[in-house]
Amino acid sequence: MSSIGGVSQGSGYQSLYGKISSGKALQSAADGAAELAISEKMNSQVRGLEQGANNVSSGIDAIKIQDSALGEVTDYLQRIKELAVAASNTFTVNDSDKAIYQKEIDQLKEGIQGVANITTYNEKNLLDGSTGDLSITTNGNGSETKISGANSTLEALGIKDFDVTGDFNLEDIDKALEKVSSMRSNVGATQNSLEHLYNINQTSAYNVTASQSRLEDLDVEKAVGNLDKQRLLDTISVMMQKKREDDEEDKMSRLFN
């Protein structure tokens, strides 16, 4: 035993002092093997939930990028429809006018294809149909959810060869708009689902952490009382040891005198 303030302090005192200093009742298996195992399991669960929340958050970011890009595609298509409607008015539009309209339509089509080509997240394309579904691990148990791939290329929208200088059908643009609208609906539903999963993970992690704290955290008031009791016991132990030593010394003195 080591001497602290003139009083020999045993392992019981040191253990209590360490717990009070850290605020934790569980510091080793000696403090409760079963409780420590449960606490470690909870810690693993919390880490899995937090990582799952991070994964889901990344998925939400990707979805927002996808939706914003589809919004741009919608704007392009709406403008193409305006020009196509204008070009279909044969009473006021001649071939030269149609060529002017088509020039802008071609630029808009390039914009649509460009959006499909450059919309990426973490080097994965989100709108050209090349990526497919993206899997997201949502918790430490390996549960997964998916972000559906989308395809907003000119070919997928059916307007690659749309040209108002020849025969054309306005329904082609309407169908393209419907396809994009359907994609955005799926994106919105997926975002809602991911946000729900994120909230579940955050709430679950909070609740497990709270349970872990109740298991690990020290009742400081009780521990201080136990510390005072242990200090008193250590003091009494030292006094008794000293008395034994004094008695032994006195006995030896009488023996030799």
PDB file of C-alpha atoms in Angstrom:
ATOM      1  CA  MET A   1       0.000   0.000   0.000  1.00  0.00           C
ATOM      2  CA  SER A   2       1.133   3.584  -0.631  1.00  0.00           C
ATOM      3  CA  SER A   3       1.041   6.393   1.907  1.00  0.00           C
ATOM      4  CA  ILE A   4      -1.145   9.399   1.114  1.00  0.00           C
ATOM      5  CA  GLY A   5      -1.148  12.277   3.597  1.00  0.00           C
ATOM      6  CA  GLY A   6       0.382  10.082   6.260  1.00  0.00           C
ATOM      7  CA  VAL A   7      -2.343   7.461   5.891  1.00  0.00           C
ATOM      8  CA  SER A   8      -1.789   4.291   3.905  1.00  0.00           C
ATOM      9  CA  GLN A   9      -4.364   4.196   1.102  1.00  0.00           C
ATOM     10  CA  GLY A  10      -5.446   0.782  -0.174  1.00  0.00           C
ATOM     11  CA  SER A  11      -6.722  -0.298  -3.581  1.00  0.00           C
ATOM     12  CA  GLY A  12     -10.334   0.302  -2.502  1.00  0.00           C
ATOM     13  CA  TYR A  13      -9.610   3.963  -1.853  1.00  0.00           C
ATOM     14  CA  GLN A  14      -7.654   4.322  -5.086  1.00  0.00           C
ATOM     15  CA  SER A  15     -10.459   2.661  -7.072  1.00  0.00           C
ATOM     16  CA  LEU A  16     -13.090   4.982  -5.617  1.00  0.00           C
ATOM     17  CA  TYR A  17     -10.887   8.018  -6.138  1.00  0.00           C
ATOM     18  CA  GLY A  18     -10.339   7.030  -9.782  1.00  0.00           C
ATOM     19  CA  LYS A  19     -14.079   6.613 -10.344  1.00  0.00           C
ATOM     20  CA  ILE A  20     -14.874   9.997  -8.805  1.00  0.00           C
ATOM     21  CA  SER A  21     -12.164  11.644 -10.909  1.00  0.00           C
ATOM     22  CA  SER A  22     -13.567  10.155 -14.135  1.00  0.00           C
ATOM     23  CA  GLY A  23     -17.241  10.248 -13.196  1.00  0.00           C
ATOM     24  CA  LYS A  24     -17.541   6.654 -14.427  1.00  0.00           C
ATOM     25  CA  ALA A  25     -18.640   3.717 -12.301  1.00  0.00           C
ATOM     26  CA  LEU A  26     -17.357   1.193 -14.858  1.00  0.00           C
ATOM     27  CA  GLN A  27     -13.631   1.380 -15.473  1.00  0.00           C
ATOM     28  CA  SER A  28     -12.715  -2.280 -15.744  1.00  0.00           C
ATOM     29  CA  ALA A  29     -14.275  -5.736 -15.675  1.00  0.00           C
ATOM     30  CA  ALA A  30     -13.654  -5.764 -11.918  1.00  0.00           C
ATOM     31  CA  ASP A  31     -16.349  -3.107 -11.551  1.00  0.00           C
ATOM     32  CA  GLY A  32     -18.923  -5.432 -13.131  1.00  0.00           C
ATOM     33  CA  ALA A  33     -18.073  -7.756 -15.996  1.00  0.00           C
ATOM     34  CA  ALA A  34     -21.674  -8.103 -17.186  1.00  0.00           C
ATOM     35  CA  GLU A  35     -22.338  -4.370 -17.019  1.00  0.00           C
ATOM     36  CA  LEU A  36     -19.087  -3.591 -18.833  1.00  0.00           C
ATOM     37  CA  ALA A  37     -19.950  -6.061 -21.610  1.00  0.00           C
ATOM     38  CA  ILE A  38     -23.382  -4.454 -21.996  1.00  0.00           C
ATOM     39  CA  SER A  39     -21.807  -0.992 -22.064  1.00  0.00           C
ATOM     40  CA  GLU A  40     -19.330  -2.001 -24.764  1.00  0.00           C
ATOM     41  CA  LYS A  41     -22.152  -3.509 -26.817  1.00  0.00           C
ATOM     42  CA  MET A  42     -24.109  -0.262 -26.464  1.00  0.00           C
ATOM     43  CA  ASN A  43     -21.059   1.719 -27.535  1.00  0.00           C
ATOM     44  CA  SER A  44     -20.733  -0.430 -30.655  1.00  0.00           C
ATOM     45  CA  GLN A  45     -24.433   0.060 -31.380  1.00  0.00           C
ATOM     46  CA  VAL A  46     -24.138   3.835 -31.030  1.00  0.00           C
ATOM     47  CA  ARG A  47     -21.151   3.958 -33.356  1.00  0.00           C
ATOM     48  CA  GLY A  48     -23.047   1.896 -35.934  1.00  0.00           C
ATOM     49  CA  LEU A  49     -26.073   4.179 -35.698  1.00  0.00           C
ATOM     50  CA  GLU A  50     -23.950   7.304 -35.993  1.00  0.00           C
ATOM     51  CA  GLN A  51     -22.103   5.955 -39.024  1.00  0.00           C
ATOM     52  CA  GLY A  52     -25.429   4.913 -40.527  1.00  0.00           C
ATOM     53  CA  ALA A  53     -26.706   8.454 -39.999  1.00  0.00           C
ATOM     54  CA  ASN A  54     -23.603   9.796 -41.757  1.00  0.00           C
ATOM     55  CA  ASN A  55     -24.179   7.413 -44.666  1.00  0.00           C
ATOM     56  CA  VAL A  56     -27.822   8.446 -44.923  1.00  0.00           C
ATOM     57  CA  SER A  57     -26.831  12.112 -44.756  1.00  0.00           C
ATOM     58  CA  SER A  58     -24.515  11.550 -47.726  1.00  0.00           C
ATOM     59  CA  GLY A  59     -27.408   9.899 -49.551  1.00  0.00           C
ATOM     60  CA  ILE A  60     -29.605  12.918 -48.862  1.00  0.00           C
ATOM     61  CA  ASP A  61     -26.890  15.182 -50.280  1.00  0.00           C
ATOM     62  CA  ALA A  62     -26.772  13.063 -53.450  1.00  0.00           C
ATOM     63  CA  ILE A  63     -30.564  13.141 -53.746  1.00  0.00           C
ATOM     64  CA  LYS A  64     -30.625  16.930 -53.423  1.00  0.00           C
ATOM     65  CA  ILE A  65     -28.058  17.249 -56.203  1.00  0.00           C
ATOM     66  CA  GLN A  66     -30.114  14.887 -58.358  1.00  0.00           C
ATOM     67  CA  ASP A  67     -33.338  16.804 -57.742  1.00  0.00           C
ATOM     68  CA  SER A  68     -31.742  20.191 -58.399  1.00  0.00           C
ATOM     69  CA  ALA A  69     -30.341  18.929 -61.703  1.00  0.00           C
ATOM     70  CA  LEU A  70     -33.714  17.499 -62.736  1.00  0.00           C
ATOM     71  CA  GLY A  71     -35.203  20.888 -61.961  1.00  0.00           C
ATOM     72  CA  GLU A  72     -32.818  22.405 -64.502  1.00  0.00           C
ATOM     73  CA  VAL A  73     -33.841  19.777 -67.054  1.00  0.00           C
ATOM     74  CA  THR A  74     -37.489  20.691 -66.439  1.00  0.00           C
ATOM     75  CA  ASP A  75     -36.709  24.358 -67.107  1.00  0.00           C
ATOM     76  CA  TYR A  76     -34.965  23.457 -70.359  1.00  0.00           C
ATOM     77  CA  LEU A  77     -37.914  21.320 -71.465  1.00  0.00           C
ATOM     78  CA  GLN A  78     -40.428  24.025 -70.607  1.00  0.00           C
ATOM     79  CA  ARG A  79     -38.526  26.475 -72.797  1.00  0.00           C
ATOM     80  CA  ILE A  80     -38.319  23.912 -75.621  1.00  0.00           C
ATOM     81  CA  LYS A  81     -42.077  23.469 -75.381  1.00  0.00           C
ATOM     82  CA  GLU A  82     -42.634  27.231 -75.629  1.00  0.00           C
ATOM     83  CA  LEU A  83     -40.491  27.389 -78.757  1.00  0.00           C
ATOM     84  CA  ALA A  84     -42.150  24.307 -80.253  1.00  0.00           C
ATOM     85  CA  VAL A  85     -45.613  25.775 -79.673  1.00  0.00           C
ATOM     86  CA  ALA A  86     -44.489  29.003 -81.343  1.00  0.00           C
ATOM     87  CA  ALA A  87     -43.007  27.053 -84.265  1.00  0.00           C
ATOM     88  CA  SER A  88     -46.234  25.122 -84.751  1.00  0.00           C
ATOM     89  CA  ASN A  89     -48.134  28.318 -85.588  1.00  0.00           C
ATOM     90  CA  THR A  90     -47.807  28.065 -89.367  1.00  0.00           C
ATOM     91  CA  PHE A  91     -49.921  31.188 -89.940  1.00  0.00           C
ATOM     92  CA  THR A  92     -47.262  33.503 -88.501  1.00  0.00           C
ATOM     93  CA  VAL A  93     -44.044  31.448 -88.648  1.00  0.00           C
ATOM     94  CA  ASN A  94     -42.041  30.691 -91.770  1.00  0.00           C
ATOM     95  CA  ASP A  95     -39.162  28.290 -92.344  1.00  0.00           C
ATOM     96  CA  SER A  96     -36.591  30.936 -91.468  1.00  0.00           C
ATOM     97  CA  ASP A  97     -38.309  31.543 -88.130  1.00  0.00           C
ATOM     98  CA  LYS A  98     -38.396  27.813 -87.451  1.00  0.00           C
ATOM     99  CA  ALA A  99     -34.656  27.605 -88.077  1.00  0.00           C
ATOM    100  CA  ILE A 100     -34.088  30.326 -85.488  1.00  0.00           C
ATOM    101  CA  TYR A 101     -36.286  28.482 -83.001  1.00  0.00           C
ATOM    102  CA  GLN A 102     -34.451  25.242 -83.715  1.00  0.00           C
ATOM    103  CA  LYS A 103     -31.088  26.863 -83.090  1.00  0.00           C
ATOM    104  CA  GLU A 104     -32.173  27.760 -79.552  1.00  0.00           C
ATOM    105  CA  ILE A 105     -33.789  24.332 -79.108  1.00  0.00           C
ATOM    106  CA  ASP A 106     -30.490  22.679 -80.058  1.00  0.00           C
ATOM    107  CA  GLN A 107     -28.719  24.767 -77.419  1.00  0.00           C
ATOM    108  CA  LEU A 108     -31.322  23.744 -74.852  1.00  0.00           C
ATOM    109  CA  LYS A 109     -30.937  20.089 -75.825  1.00  0.00           C
ATOM    110  CA  GLU A 110     -27.183  20.418 -75.347  1.00  0.00           C
ATOM    111  CA  GLY A 111     -27.917  21.848 -71.918  1.00  0.00           C
ATOM    112  CA  ILE A 112     -30.122  18.864 -71.038  1.00  0.00           C
ATOM    113  CA  GLN A 113     -27.474  16.391 -72.177  1.00  0.00           C
ATOM    114  CA  GLY A 114     -24.798  18.380 -70.360  1.00  0.00           C
ATOM    115  CA  VAL A 115     -26.730  18.198 -67.090  1.00  0.00           C
ATOM    116  CA  ALA A 116     -27.066  14.439 -67.505  1.00  0.00           C
ATOM    117  CA  ASN A 117     -23.344  14.106 -68.169  1.00  0.00           C
ATOM    118  CA  ILE A 118     -21.977  16.233 -65.319  1.00  0.00           C
ATOM    119  CA  THR A 119     -24.398  15.542 -62.462  1.00  0.00           C
ATOM    120  CA  THR A 120     -22.294  13.394 -60.138  1.00  0.00           C
ATOM    121  CA  TYR A 121     -21.763  12.632 -56.472  1.00  0.00           C
ATOM    122  CA  ASN A 122     -18.529  11.069 -55.252  1.00  0.00           C
ATOM    123  CA  GLU A 123     -17.563  10.340 -58.870  1.00  0.00           C
ATOM    124  CA  LYS A 124     -20.824   8.478 -59.533  1.00  0.00           C
ATOM    125  CA  ASN A 125     -23.083   9.843 -62.247  1.00  0.00           C
ATOM    126  CA  LEU A 126     -26.648  10.384 -61.091  1.00  0.00           C
ATOM    127  CA  LEU A 127     -28.502  11.145 -64.331  1.00  0.00           C
ATOM    128  CA  ASP A 128     -26.959   9.386 -67.320  1.00  0.00           C
ATOM    129  CA  GLY A 129     -28.249   5.897 -66.517  1.00  0.00           C
ATOM    130  CA  SER A 130     -24.755   4.437 -66.056  1.00  0.00           C
ATOM    131  CA  THR A 131     -24.710   4.039 -62.283  1.00  0.00           C
ATOM    132  CA  GLY A 132     -27.849   2.073 -61.493  1.00  0.00           C
ATOM    133  CA  ASP A 133     -29.110   1.859 -57.924  1.00  0.00           C
ATOM    134  CA  LEU A 134     -26.843   3.068 -55.101  1.00  0.00           C
ATOM    135  CA  SER A 135     -26.918   1.087 -51.850  1.00  0.00           C
ATOM    136  CA  ILE A 136     -26.636   2.871 -48.502  1.00  0.00           C
ATOM    137  CA  THR A 137     -25.849   1.009 -45.272  1.00  0.00           C
ATOM    138  CA  THR A 138     -28.108   2.630 -42.704  1.00  0.00           C
ATOM    139  CA  ASN A 139     -26.948   1.094 -39.401  1.00  0.00           C
ATOM    140  CA  GLY A 140     -24.484  -1.249 -37.712  1.00  0.00           C
ATOM    141  CA  ASN A 141     -26.656  -4.281 -38.472  1.00  0.00           C
ATOM    142  CA  GLY A 142     -26.012  -3.974 -42.196  1.00  0.00           C
ATOM    143  CA  SER A 143     -29.508  -2.761 -43.128  1.00  0.00           C
ATOM    144  CA  GLU A 144     -29.585  -1.086 -46.521  1.00  0.00           C
ATOM    145  CA  THR A 145     -31.705   1.278 -48.553  1.00  0.00           C
ATOM    146  CA  LYS A 146     -31.277   2.267 -52.175  1.00  0.00           C
ATOM    147  CA  ILE A 147     -31.177   5.408 -54.256  1.00  0.00           C
ATOM    148  CA  SER A 148     -32.624   4.597 -57.657  1.00  0.00           C
ATOM    149  CA  GLY A 149     -30.578   5.613 -60.648  1.00  0.00           C
ATOM    150  CA  ALA A 150     -32.134   8.080 -63.090  1.00  0.00           C
ATOM    151  CA  ASN A 151     -31.614   8.762 -66.775  1.00  0.00           C
ATOM    152  CA  SER A 152     -32.322  12.220 -68.168  1.00  0.00           C
ATOM    153  CA  THR A 153     -30.259  11.959 -71.338  1.00  0.00           C
ATOM    154  CA  LEU A 154     -31.831  13.155 -74.568  1.00  0.00           C
ATOM    155  CA  GLU A 155     -32.160   9.582 -75.750  1.00  0.00           C
ATOM    156  CA  ALA A 156     -33.865   8.454 -72.540  1.00  0.00           C
ATOM    157  CA  LEU A 157     -36.271  11.391 -72.745  1.00  0.00           C
ATOM    158  CA  GLY A 158     -37.057  10.591 -76.373  1.00  0.00           C
ATOM    159  CA  ILE A 159     -36.116  14.010 -77.764  1.00  0.00           C
ATOM    160  CA  LYS A 160     -32.655  13.376 -79.191  1.00  0.00           C
ATOM    161  CA  ASP A 161     -33.878  14.100 -82.728  1.00  0.00           C
ATOM    162  CA  PHE A 162     -36.589  16.635 -81.862  1.00  0.00           C
ATOM    163  CA  ASP A 163     -36.576  19.247 -84.627  1.00  0.00           C
ATOM    164  CA  VAL A 164     -39.205  21.902 -85.352  1.00  0.00           C
ATOM    165  CA  THR A 165     -37.905  22.571 -88.874  1.00  0.00           C
ATOM    166  CA  GLY A 166     -39.539  19.362 -90.064  1.00  0.00           C
ATOM    167  CA  ASP A 167     -42.450  17.272 -88.874  1.00  0.00           C
ATOM    168  CA  PHE A 168     -42.585  17.166 -85.078  1.00  0.00           C
ATOM    169  CA  ASN A 169     -44.970  16.215 -82.316  1.00  0.00           C
ATOM    170  CA  LEU A 170     -45.491  18.422 -79.266  1.00  0.00           C
ATOM    171  CA  GLU A 171     -46.425  15.307 -77.312  1.00  0.00           C
ATOM    172  CA  ASP A 172     -42.756  14.278 -77.432  1.00  0.00           C
ATOM    173  CA  ILE A 173     -41.926  17.198 -75.148  1.00  0.00           C
ATOM    174  CA  ASP A 174     -44.933  16.522 -72.924  1.00  0.00           C
ATOM    175  CA  LYS A 175     -43.815  12.912 -72.535  1.00  0.00           C
ATOM    176  CA  ALA A 176     -40.290  14.066 -71.704  1.00  0.00           C
ATOM    177  CA  LEU A 177     -41.693  16.399 -69.053  1.00  0.00           C
ATOM    178  CA  GLU A 178     -43.759  13.547 -67.613  1.00  0.00           C
ATOM    179  CA  LYS A 179     -40.655  11.348 -67.408  1.00  0.00           C
ATOM    180  CA  VAL A 180     -38.710  14.032 -65.566  1.00  0.00           C
ATOM    181  CA  SER A 181     -41.679  14.679 -63.281  1.00  0.00           C
ATOM    182  CA  SER A 182     -41.824  10.972 -62.457  1.00  0.00           C
ATOM    183  CA  MET A 183     -38.095  10.949 -61.700  1.00  0.00           C
ATOM    184  CA  ARG A 184     -38.482  13.937 -59.377  1.00  0.00           C
ATOM    185  CA  SER A 185     -41.386  12.250 -57.606  1.00  0.00           C
ATOM    186  CA  ASN A 186     -39.207   9.201 -56.965  1.00  0.00           C
ATOM    187  CA  VAL A 187     -36.378  11.430 -55.806  1.00  0.00           C
ATOM    188  CA  GLY A 188     -38.702  13.274 -53.425  1.00  0.00           C
ATOM    189  CA  ALA A 189     -40.057  10.040 -51.981  1.00  0.00           C
ATOM    190  CA  THR A 190     -36.525   8.717 -51.515  1.00  0.00           C
ATOM    191  CA  GLN A 191     -35.425  11.925 -49.812  1.00  0.00           C
ATOM    192  CA  ASN A 192     -38.355  11.729 -47.395  1.00  0.00           C
ATOM    193  CA  SER A 193     -37.488   8.114 -46.637  1.00  0.00           C
ATOM    194  CA  LEU A 194     -33.815   8.934 -46.058  1.00  0.00           C
ATOM    195  CA  GLU A 195     -34.633  11.874 -43.804  1.00  0.00           C
ATOM    196  CA  HIS A 196     -36.917   9.578 -41.795  1.00  0.00           C
ATOM    197  CA  LEU A 197     -34.112   7.014 -41.473  1.00  0.00           C
ATOM    198  CA  TYR A 198     -31.676   9.747 -40.461  1.00  0.00           C
ATOM    199  CA  ASN A 199     -33.992  10.937 -37.693  1.00  0.00           C
ATOM    200  CA  ILE A 200     -34.521   7.356 -36.494  1.00  0.00           C
ATOM    201  CA  ASN A 201     -30.755   6.790 -36.311  1.00  0.00           C
ATOM    202  CA  GLN A 202     -30.158  10.037 -34.467  1.00  0.00           C
ATOM    203  CA  THR A 203     -32.945   9.360 -31.976  1.00  0.00           C
ATOM    204  CA  SER A 204     -31.850   5.755 -31.452  1.00  0.00           C
ATOM    205  CA  ALA A 205     -28.223   6.791 -30.931  1.00  0.00           C
ATOM    206  CA  TYR A 206     -29.331   9.401 -28.395  1.00  0.00           C
ATOM    207  CA  ASN A 207     -31.485   6.916 -26.485  1.00  0.00           C
ATOM    208  CA  VAL A 208     -28.802   4.212 -26.431  1.00  0.00           C
ATOM    209  CA  THR A 209     -26.222   6.777 -25.303  1.00  0.00           C
ATOM    210  CA  ALA A 210     -28.561   7.859 -22.503  1.00  0.00           C
ATOM    211  CA  SER A 211     -29.001   4.231 -21.409  1.00  0.00           C
ATOM    212  CA  GLN A 212     -25.254   3.703 -21.549  1.00  0.00           C
ATOM    213  CA  SER A 213     -24.696   6.787 -19.410  1.00  0.00           C
ATOM    214  CA  ARG A 214     -27.142   5.519 -16.796  1.00  0.00           C
ATOM    215  CA  LEU A 215     -25.230   2.245 -16.729  1.00  0.00           C
ATOM    216  CA  GLU A 216     -21.753   3.794 -16.643  1.00  0.00           C
ATOM    217  CA  ASP A 217     -22.134   7.081 -14.814  1.00  0.00           C
ATOM    218  CA  LEU A 218     -21.176   7.261 -11.177  1.00  0.00           C
ATOM    219  CA  ASP A 219     -23.509   8.246  -8.344  1.00  0.00           C
ATOM    220  CA  VAL A 220     -21.035  10.860  -7.135  1.00  0.00           C
ATOM    221  CA  GLU A 221     -22.782  11.598  -3.834  1.00  0.00           C
ATOM    222  CA  LYS A 222     -22.837   7.922  -2.925  1.00  0.00           C
ATOM    223  CA  ALA A 223     -19.260   7.456  -4.109  1.00  0.00           C
ATOM    224  CA  VAL A 224     -17.996  10.358  -1.993  1.00  0.00           C
ATOM    225  CA  GLY A 225     -19.714   8.805   1.012  1.00  0.00           C
ATOM    226  CA  ASN A 226     -18.054   5.484   0.228  1.00  0.00           C
ATOM    227  CA  LEU A 227     -14.741   7.287  -0.206  1.00  0.00           C
ATOM    228  CA  ASP A 228     -15.036   8.837   3.260  1.00  0.00           C
ATOM    229  CA  LYS A 229     -15.950   5.438   4.651  1.00  0.00           C
ATOM    230  CA  GLN A 230     -12.996   3.823   2.885  1.00  0.00           C
ATOM    231  CA  ARG A 231     -10.671   6.552   4.148  1.00  0.00           C
ATOM    232  CA  LEU A 232     -11.877   5.921   7.698  1.00  0.00           C
ATOM    233  CA  LEU A 233     -11.381   2.177   7.297  1.00  0.00           C
ATOM    234  CA  ASP A 234      -7.896   2.742   5.922  1.00  0.00           C
ATOM    235  CA  THR A 235      -7.083   5.058   8.838  1.00  0.00           C
ATOM    236  CA  ILE A 236      -8.339   2.511  11.359  1.00  0.00           C
ATOM    237  CA  SER A 237      -6.346  -0.184   9.587  1.00  0.00           C
ATOM    238  CA  VAL A 238      -3.187   1.923   9.836  1.00  0.00           C
ATOM    239  CA  MET A 239      -3.837   2.658  13.512  1.00  0.00           C
ATOM    240  CA  MET A 240      -4.378  -1.026  14.253  1.00  0.00           C
ATOM    241  CA  GLN A 241      -1.222  -1.933  12.372  1.00  0.00           C
ATOM    242  CA  LYS A 242       0.724   0.668  14.328  1.00  0.00           C
ATOM    243  CA  LYS A 243      -0.722  -0.614  17.605  1.00  0.00           C
ATOM    244  CA  ARG A 244       0.355  -4.141  16.707  1.00  0.00           C
ATOM    245  CA  GLU A 245       3.811  -2.885  15.907  1.00  0.00           C
ATOM    246  CA  ASP A 246       3.957  -0.916  19.187  1.00  0.00           C
ATOM    247  CA  ASP A 247       2.751  -3.938  21.150  1.00  0.00           C
ATOM    248  CA  GLU A 248       5.339  -6.115  19.470  1.00  0.00           C
ATOM    249  CA  GLU A 249       8.042  -3.563  20.193  1.00  0.00           C
ATOM    250  CA  ASP A 250       6.946  -3.312  23.827  1.00  0.00           C
ATOM    251  CA  LYS A 251       6.913  -7.105  24.159  1.00  0.00           C
ATOM    252  CA  MET A 252      10.419  -7.369  22.758  1.00  0.00           C
ATOM    253  CA  SER A 253      11.607  -4.582  25.048  1.00  0.00           C
ATOM    254  CA  ARG A 254      10.274  -6.349  28.141  1.00  0.00           C
ATOM    255  CA  LEU A 255      11.751  -9.628  26.982  1.00  0.00           C
ATOM    256  CA  PHE A 256      15.269  -8.290  26.713  1.00  0.00           C
ATOM    257  CA  ASN A 257      15.043  -6.115  29.814  1.00  0.00           C
TER     258      ASN A 257
END
